[in-house]
Coordinates of C-alpha atoms and ligand atoms in Angstrom, one line a residue:
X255 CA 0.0 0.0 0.0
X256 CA 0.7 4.0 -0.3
X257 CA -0.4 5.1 2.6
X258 CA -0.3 9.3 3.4
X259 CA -0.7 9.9 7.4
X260 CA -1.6 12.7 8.5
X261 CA -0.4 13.8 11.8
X262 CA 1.9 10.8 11.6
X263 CA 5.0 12.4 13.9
X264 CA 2.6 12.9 16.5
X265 CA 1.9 10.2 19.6
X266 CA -0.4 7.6 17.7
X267 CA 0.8 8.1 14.2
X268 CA 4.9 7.6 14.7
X269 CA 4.0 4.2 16.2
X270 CA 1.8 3.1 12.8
X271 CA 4.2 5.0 10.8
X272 CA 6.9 2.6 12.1
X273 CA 4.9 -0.6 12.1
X274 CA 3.6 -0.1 8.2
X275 CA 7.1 0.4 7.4
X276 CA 8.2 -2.6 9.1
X277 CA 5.1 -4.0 6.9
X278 CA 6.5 -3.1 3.6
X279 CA 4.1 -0.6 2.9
X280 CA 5.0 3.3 1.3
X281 CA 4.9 5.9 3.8
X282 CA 4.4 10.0 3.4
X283 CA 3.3 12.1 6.7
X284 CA 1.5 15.7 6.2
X285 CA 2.4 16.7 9.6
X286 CA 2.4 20.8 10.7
X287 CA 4.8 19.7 13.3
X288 CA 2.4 21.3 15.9
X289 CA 2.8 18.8 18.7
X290 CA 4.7 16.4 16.4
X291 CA 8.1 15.7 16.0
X292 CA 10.2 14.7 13.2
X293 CA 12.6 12.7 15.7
X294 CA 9.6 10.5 16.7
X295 CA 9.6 9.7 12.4
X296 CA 13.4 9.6 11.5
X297 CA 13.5 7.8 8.7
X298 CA 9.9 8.3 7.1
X299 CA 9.2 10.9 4.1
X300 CA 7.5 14.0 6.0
X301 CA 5.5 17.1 4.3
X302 CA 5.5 19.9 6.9
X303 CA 2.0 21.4 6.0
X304 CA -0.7 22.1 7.2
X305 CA -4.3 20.1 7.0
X306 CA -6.5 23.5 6.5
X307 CA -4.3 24.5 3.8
X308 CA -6.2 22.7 1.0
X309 CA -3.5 23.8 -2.3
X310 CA -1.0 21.9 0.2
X311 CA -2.8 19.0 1.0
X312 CA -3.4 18.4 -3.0
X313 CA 0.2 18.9 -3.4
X314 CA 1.3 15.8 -1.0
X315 CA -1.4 13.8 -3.0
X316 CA -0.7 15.0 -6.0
X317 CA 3.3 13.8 -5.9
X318 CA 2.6 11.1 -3.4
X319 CA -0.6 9.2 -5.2
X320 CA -1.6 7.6 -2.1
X321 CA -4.1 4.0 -2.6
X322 CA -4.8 4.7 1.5
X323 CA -5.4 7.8 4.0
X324 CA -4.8 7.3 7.9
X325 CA -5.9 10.5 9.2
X326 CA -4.9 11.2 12.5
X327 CA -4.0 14.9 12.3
X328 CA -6.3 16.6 14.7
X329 CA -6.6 19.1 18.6
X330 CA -7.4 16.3 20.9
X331 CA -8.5 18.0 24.5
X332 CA -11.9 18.1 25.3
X333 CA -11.1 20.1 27.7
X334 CA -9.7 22.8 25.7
X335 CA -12.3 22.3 22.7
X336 CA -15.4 23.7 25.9
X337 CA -12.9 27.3 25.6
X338 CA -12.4 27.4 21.8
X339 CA -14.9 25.4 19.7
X340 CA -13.8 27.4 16.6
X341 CA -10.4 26.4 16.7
X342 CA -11.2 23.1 17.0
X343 CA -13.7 23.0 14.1
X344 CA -11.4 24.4 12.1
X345 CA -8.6 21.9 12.2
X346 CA -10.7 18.9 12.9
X347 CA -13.8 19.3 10.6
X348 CA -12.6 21.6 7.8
X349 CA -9.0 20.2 7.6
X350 CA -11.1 16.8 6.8
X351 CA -13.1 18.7 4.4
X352 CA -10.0 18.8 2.4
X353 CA -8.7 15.3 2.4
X354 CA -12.0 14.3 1.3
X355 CA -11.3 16.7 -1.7
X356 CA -8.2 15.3 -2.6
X357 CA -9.3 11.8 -1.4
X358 CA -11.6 12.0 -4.0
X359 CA -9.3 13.7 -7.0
X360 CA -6.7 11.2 -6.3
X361 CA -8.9 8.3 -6.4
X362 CA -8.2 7.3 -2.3
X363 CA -9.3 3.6 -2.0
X364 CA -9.4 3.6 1.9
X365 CA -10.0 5.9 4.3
X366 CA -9.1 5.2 7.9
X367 CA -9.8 7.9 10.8
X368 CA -9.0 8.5 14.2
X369 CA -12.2 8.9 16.0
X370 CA -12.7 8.7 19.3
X371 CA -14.9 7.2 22.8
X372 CA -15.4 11.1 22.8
X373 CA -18.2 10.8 20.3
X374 CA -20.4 8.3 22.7
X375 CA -20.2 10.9 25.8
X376 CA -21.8 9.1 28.3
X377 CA -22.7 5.5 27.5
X378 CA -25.4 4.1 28.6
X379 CA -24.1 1.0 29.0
X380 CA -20.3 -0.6 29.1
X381 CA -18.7 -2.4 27.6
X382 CA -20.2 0.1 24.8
X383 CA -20.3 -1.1 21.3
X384 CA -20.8 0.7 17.7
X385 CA -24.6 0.7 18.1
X386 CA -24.9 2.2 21.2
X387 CA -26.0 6.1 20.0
X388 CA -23.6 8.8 19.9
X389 CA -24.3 11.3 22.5
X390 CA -20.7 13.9 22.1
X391 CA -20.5 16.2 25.6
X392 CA -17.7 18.8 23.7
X393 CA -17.3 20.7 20.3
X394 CA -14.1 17.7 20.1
X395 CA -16.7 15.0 20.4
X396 CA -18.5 16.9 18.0
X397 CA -16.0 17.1 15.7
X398 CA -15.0 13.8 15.3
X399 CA -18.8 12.6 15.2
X400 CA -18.8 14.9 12.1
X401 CA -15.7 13.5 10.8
X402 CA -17.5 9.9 10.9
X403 CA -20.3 11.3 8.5
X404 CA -18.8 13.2 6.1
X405 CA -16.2 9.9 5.8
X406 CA -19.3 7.7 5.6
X407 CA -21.3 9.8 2.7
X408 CA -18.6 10.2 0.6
X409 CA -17.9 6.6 0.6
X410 CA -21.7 6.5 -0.4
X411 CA -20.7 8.2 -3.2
X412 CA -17.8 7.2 -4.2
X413 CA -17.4 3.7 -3.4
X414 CA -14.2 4.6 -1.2
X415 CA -13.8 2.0 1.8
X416 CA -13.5 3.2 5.4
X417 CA -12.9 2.6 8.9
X418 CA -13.7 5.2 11.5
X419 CA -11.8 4.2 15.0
X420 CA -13.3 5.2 17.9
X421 CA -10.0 5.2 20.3
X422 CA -10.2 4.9 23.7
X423 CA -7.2 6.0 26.2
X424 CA -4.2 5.3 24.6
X425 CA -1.4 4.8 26.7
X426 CA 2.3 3.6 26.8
X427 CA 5.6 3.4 24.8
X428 CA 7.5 1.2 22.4
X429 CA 8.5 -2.0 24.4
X430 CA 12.0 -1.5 23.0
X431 CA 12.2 2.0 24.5
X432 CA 12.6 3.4 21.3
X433 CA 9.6 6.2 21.0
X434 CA 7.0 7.2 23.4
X435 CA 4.9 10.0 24.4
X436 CA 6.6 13.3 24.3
X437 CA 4.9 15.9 26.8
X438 CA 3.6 19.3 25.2
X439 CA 1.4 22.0 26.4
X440 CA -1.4 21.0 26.7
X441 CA -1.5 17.3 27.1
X442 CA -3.3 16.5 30.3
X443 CA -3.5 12.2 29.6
X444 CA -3.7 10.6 33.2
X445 CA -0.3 8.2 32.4
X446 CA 1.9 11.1 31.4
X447 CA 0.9 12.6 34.1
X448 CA 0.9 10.0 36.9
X449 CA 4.3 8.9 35.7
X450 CA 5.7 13.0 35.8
X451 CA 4.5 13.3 39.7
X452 CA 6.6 9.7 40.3
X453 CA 9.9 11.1 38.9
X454 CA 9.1 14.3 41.2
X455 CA 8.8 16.9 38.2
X456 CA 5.0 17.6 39.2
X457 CA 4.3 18.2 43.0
X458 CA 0.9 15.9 42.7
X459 CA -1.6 14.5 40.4
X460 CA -5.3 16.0 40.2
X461 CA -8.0 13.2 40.1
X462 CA -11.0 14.5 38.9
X463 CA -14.1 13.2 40.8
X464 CA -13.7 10.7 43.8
X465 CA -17.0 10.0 44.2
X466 CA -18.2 8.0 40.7
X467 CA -20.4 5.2 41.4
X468 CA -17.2 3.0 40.7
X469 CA -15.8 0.7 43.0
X470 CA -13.3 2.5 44.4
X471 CA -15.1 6.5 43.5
X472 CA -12.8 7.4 40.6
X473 CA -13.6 7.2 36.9
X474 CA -13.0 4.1 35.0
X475 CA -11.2 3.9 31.3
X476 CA -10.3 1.5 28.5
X477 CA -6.4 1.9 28.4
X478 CA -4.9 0.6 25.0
X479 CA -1.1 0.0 24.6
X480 CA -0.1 2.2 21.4
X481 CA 1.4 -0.6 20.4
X482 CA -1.5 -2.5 20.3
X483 CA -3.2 0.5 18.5
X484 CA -0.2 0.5 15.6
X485 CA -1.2 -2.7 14.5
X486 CA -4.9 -2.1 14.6
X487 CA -4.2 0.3 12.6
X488 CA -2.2 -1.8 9.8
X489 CA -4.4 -4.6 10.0
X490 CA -7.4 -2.4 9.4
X491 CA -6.0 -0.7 6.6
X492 CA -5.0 -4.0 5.3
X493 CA -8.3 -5.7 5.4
X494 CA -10.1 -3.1 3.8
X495 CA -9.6 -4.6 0.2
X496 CA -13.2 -6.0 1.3
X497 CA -16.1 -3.2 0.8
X498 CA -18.6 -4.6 3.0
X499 CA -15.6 -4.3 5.7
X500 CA -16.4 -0.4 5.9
X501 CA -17.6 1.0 9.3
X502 CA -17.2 2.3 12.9
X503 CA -15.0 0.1 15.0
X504 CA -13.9 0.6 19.1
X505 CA -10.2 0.2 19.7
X506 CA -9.9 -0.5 23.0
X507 CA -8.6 -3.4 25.3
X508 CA -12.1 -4.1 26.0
X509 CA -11.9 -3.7 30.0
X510 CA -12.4 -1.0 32.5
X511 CA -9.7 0.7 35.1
X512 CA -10.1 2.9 37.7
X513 CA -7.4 5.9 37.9
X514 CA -6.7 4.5 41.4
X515 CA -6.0 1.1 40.0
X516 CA -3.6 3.1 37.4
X517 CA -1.9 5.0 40.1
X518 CA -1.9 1.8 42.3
X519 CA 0.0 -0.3 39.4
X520 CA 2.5 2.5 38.7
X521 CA 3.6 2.9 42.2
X522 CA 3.9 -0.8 42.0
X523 CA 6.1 -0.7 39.0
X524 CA 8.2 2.8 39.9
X525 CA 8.7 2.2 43.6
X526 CA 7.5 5.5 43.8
X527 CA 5.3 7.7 45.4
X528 CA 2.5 9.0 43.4
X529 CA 1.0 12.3 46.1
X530 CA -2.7 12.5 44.5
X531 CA -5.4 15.7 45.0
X532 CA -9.0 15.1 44.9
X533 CA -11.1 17.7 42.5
X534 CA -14.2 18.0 41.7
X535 CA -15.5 15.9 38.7
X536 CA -15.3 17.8 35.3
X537 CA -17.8 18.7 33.6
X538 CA -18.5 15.9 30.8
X539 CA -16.4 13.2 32.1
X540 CA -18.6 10.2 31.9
X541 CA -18.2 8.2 35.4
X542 CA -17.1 4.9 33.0
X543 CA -15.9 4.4 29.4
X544 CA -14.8 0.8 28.0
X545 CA -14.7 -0.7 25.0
X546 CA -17.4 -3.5 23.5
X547 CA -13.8 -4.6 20.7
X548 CA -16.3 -7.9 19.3
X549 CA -16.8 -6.0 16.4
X550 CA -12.9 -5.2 15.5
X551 CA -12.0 -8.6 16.4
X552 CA -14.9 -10.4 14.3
X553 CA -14.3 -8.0 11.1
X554 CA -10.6 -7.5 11.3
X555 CA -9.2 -10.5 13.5
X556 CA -7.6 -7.7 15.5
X557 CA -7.5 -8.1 19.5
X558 CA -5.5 -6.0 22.4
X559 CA -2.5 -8.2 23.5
X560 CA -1.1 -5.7 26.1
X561 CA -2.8 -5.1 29.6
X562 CA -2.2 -2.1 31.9
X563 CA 1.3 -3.6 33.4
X564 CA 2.7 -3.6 30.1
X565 CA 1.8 0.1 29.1
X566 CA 2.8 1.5 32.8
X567 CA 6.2 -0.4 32.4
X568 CA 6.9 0.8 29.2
X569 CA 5.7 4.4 30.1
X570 CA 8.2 4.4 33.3
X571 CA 10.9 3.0 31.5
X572 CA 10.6 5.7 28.7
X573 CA 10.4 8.6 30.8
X574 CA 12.7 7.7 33.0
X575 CA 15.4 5.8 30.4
X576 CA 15.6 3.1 32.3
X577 CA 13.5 -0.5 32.1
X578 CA 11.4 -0.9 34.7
X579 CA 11.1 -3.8 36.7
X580 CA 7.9 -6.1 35.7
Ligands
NAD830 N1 -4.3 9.8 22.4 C1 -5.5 9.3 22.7 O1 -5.8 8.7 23.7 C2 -6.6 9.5 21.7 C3 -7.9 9.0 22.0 C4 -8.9 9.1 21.0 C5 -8.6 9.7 19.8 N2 -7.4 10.2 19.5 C6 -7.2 10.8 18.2 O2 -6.0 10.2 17.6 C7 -5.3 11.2 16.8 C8 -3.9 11.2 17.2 O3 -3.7 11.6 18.6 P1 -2.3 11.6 19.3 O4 -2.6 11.2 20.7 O5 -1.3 10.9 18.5 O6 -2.1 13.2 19.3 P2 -0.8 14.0 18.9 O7 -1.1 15.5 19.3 O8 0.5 13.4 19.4 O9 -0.8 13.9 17.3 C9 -1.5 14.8 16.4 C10 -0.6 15.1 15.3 O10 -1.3 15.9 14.3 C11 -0.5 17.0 14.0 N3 -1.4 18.1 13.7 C12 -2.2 18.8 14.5 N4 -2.9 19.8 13.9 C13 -2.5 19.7 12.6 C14 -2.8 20.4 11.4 N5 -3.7 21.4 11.4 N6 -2.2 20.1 10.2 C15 -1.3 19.1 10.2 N7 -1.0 18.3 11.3 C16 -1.5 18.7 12.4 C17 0.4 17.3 15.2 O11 1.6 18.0 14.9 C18 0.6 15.8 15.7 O12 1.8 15.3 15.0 C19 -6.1 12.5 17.0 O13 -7.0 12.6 15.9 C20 -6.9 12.3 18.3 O14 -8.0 13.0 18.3 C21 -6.4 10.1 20.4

């Protein structure tokens, strides 16, 4: 395959970057280096642009002829998205706007996107699966609901194949050590910062909401290794040479943790302590979030083969440079 990823030198995307290389498959990344970096994508061909720029995105697919699109370039804070819903329009729904535009000049045979839990808000039920009904609490949720349907009528159109993957928490670094999460403004991911208030560079770590109806009071997540996500990703892209393979699919490890149980394990793993503040809940967290992954696993014969021990590990020992005792 050709395969152009967006925001492929950020967290997510240098992971599949490296494992469809490893694959055999072509590689160009349209990154704006905004929270990316090219050291997390040595050795892969990199466009710095910029997704809203729609003469530049043409441009990449215009030298690049790319048979498959993993789009992953997007703002990812919920948080941030309740203070500037604009922004985050603009580079999550109009940026897609314009691959779709050159998806469909250049003749794009798959389309895979990074969606997100986000879009579900609140489930109703967990584990959640694909037919439980979107219910987005932010203008982020929003946008990558919106993403999904645009993605889905144009392949009603056009006949391009799709995969729309609702992410849950991903979490961890490269078992090696090689590439990991690199901290930037604004990234407020509960591993990061556990693991940044064990090595002592944050004084403590604010757990939002203690009283969930959870078993222990805090809020419960799907974590998925980012390992685990890279080959999702290739597999996905893979098996869509089959049309009726287009959809929505959950990527998660398809079981629930509590941020105490997180906290718990990486105090375990560090030796450390973790000193934790109670806040109030935030506005929009769901009390519990985890994956229904049936449907991946049926369609795709993709399944999660890291649990929480392997992603704290490999976080520790990537922040820290040092491998961490299992
Ligand atoms: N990390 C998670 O737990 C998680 C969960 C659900 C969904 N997602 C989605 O997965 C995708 C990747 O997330 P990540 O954690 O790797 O984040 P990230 O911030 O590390 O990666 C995003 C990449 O997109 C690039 N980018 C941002 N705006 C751009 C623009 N306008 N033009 C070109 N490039 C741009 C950034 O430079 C970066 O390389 C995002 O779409 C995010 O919404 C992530």
């Amino acid at each position: 395959m050709k395969v152009l990823l967006t925001g492929g030198a950020g967290y997510i995307g240098s992971f599949v970057a490296r494992e469809l290389t490893a694959r055999g498959h072509a590689v160009l990344v349209l990154d704006n280096l905004s929270t990316g970096r090219r050291e997390a994508i040595p050795d892969t061909a990199l466009d710095v642009a910029d997704i809203r720029d729609g003469d530049a995105v043409m441009r990449s697919f215009a030298r690049f002829r790319p048979d498959s699109l993993i789009h992953f370039a997007a703002l990812k804070s919920p948080e941030e998205s309740m203070s500037d819903p604009a922004r985050y329009f603009e580079v999550n729904v109009s940026g897609t706007v314009n691959l779709l535009a050159a998806a469909a000049r250049y003749g794009v045979e798959r389309f895979v996107f990074s969606s997100s839990a986000a879009v579900y808000g609140t489930p109703q039920v967990c584990p959640v699966d694909e037919t439980a009904p979107a219910g987005p609490q932010s203008p982020y949720g929003e946008s990558k609901y919106l993403g999904e349907r645009m993605i889905e009528s144009q392949s009603a159109t056009t006949g391009m194949r799709f995969a729309c993957l609702r992410y849950f928490n991903a979490a961890g670094a490269a078992t090696d050590g090689s590439l990991g999460e690199f901290a930037h403004e604004g990234s407020r991911q509960l591993v990061p910062q556990a693991v940044a208030v064990a090595r002592g560079l944050l004084p403590r770590l604010q757990i939002f909401g203690a009283d969930y109806p959870t078993s222990d009071g805090t809020a419960v997540r799907d974590y998925i290794h980012v390992e685990d996500l890279a080959e999702a990703h290739v597999r996905v892209t893979e098996g869509l040479d089959r049309p009726e393979r287009s959809g929505t699919y959950n990527l998660g490890q398809g079981r629930g943790t509590s941020v105490l149980e997180v906290t718990g394990e990486l105090r375990r793993i560090s030796g450390a302590e973790i000193p934790m503040e109670f806040a109030a809940r935030r506005a929009g967290d769901p009390a519990v979030s985890w994956a229904d992954v049936g449907l991946v696993q049926r369609t795709f014969g993709w399944a999660a083969r890291r649990d929480l021990q392997d992603i704290l590990s490999s976080a520790w020992a990537w922040h820290t440079g040092v491998t961490a005792e299992a």
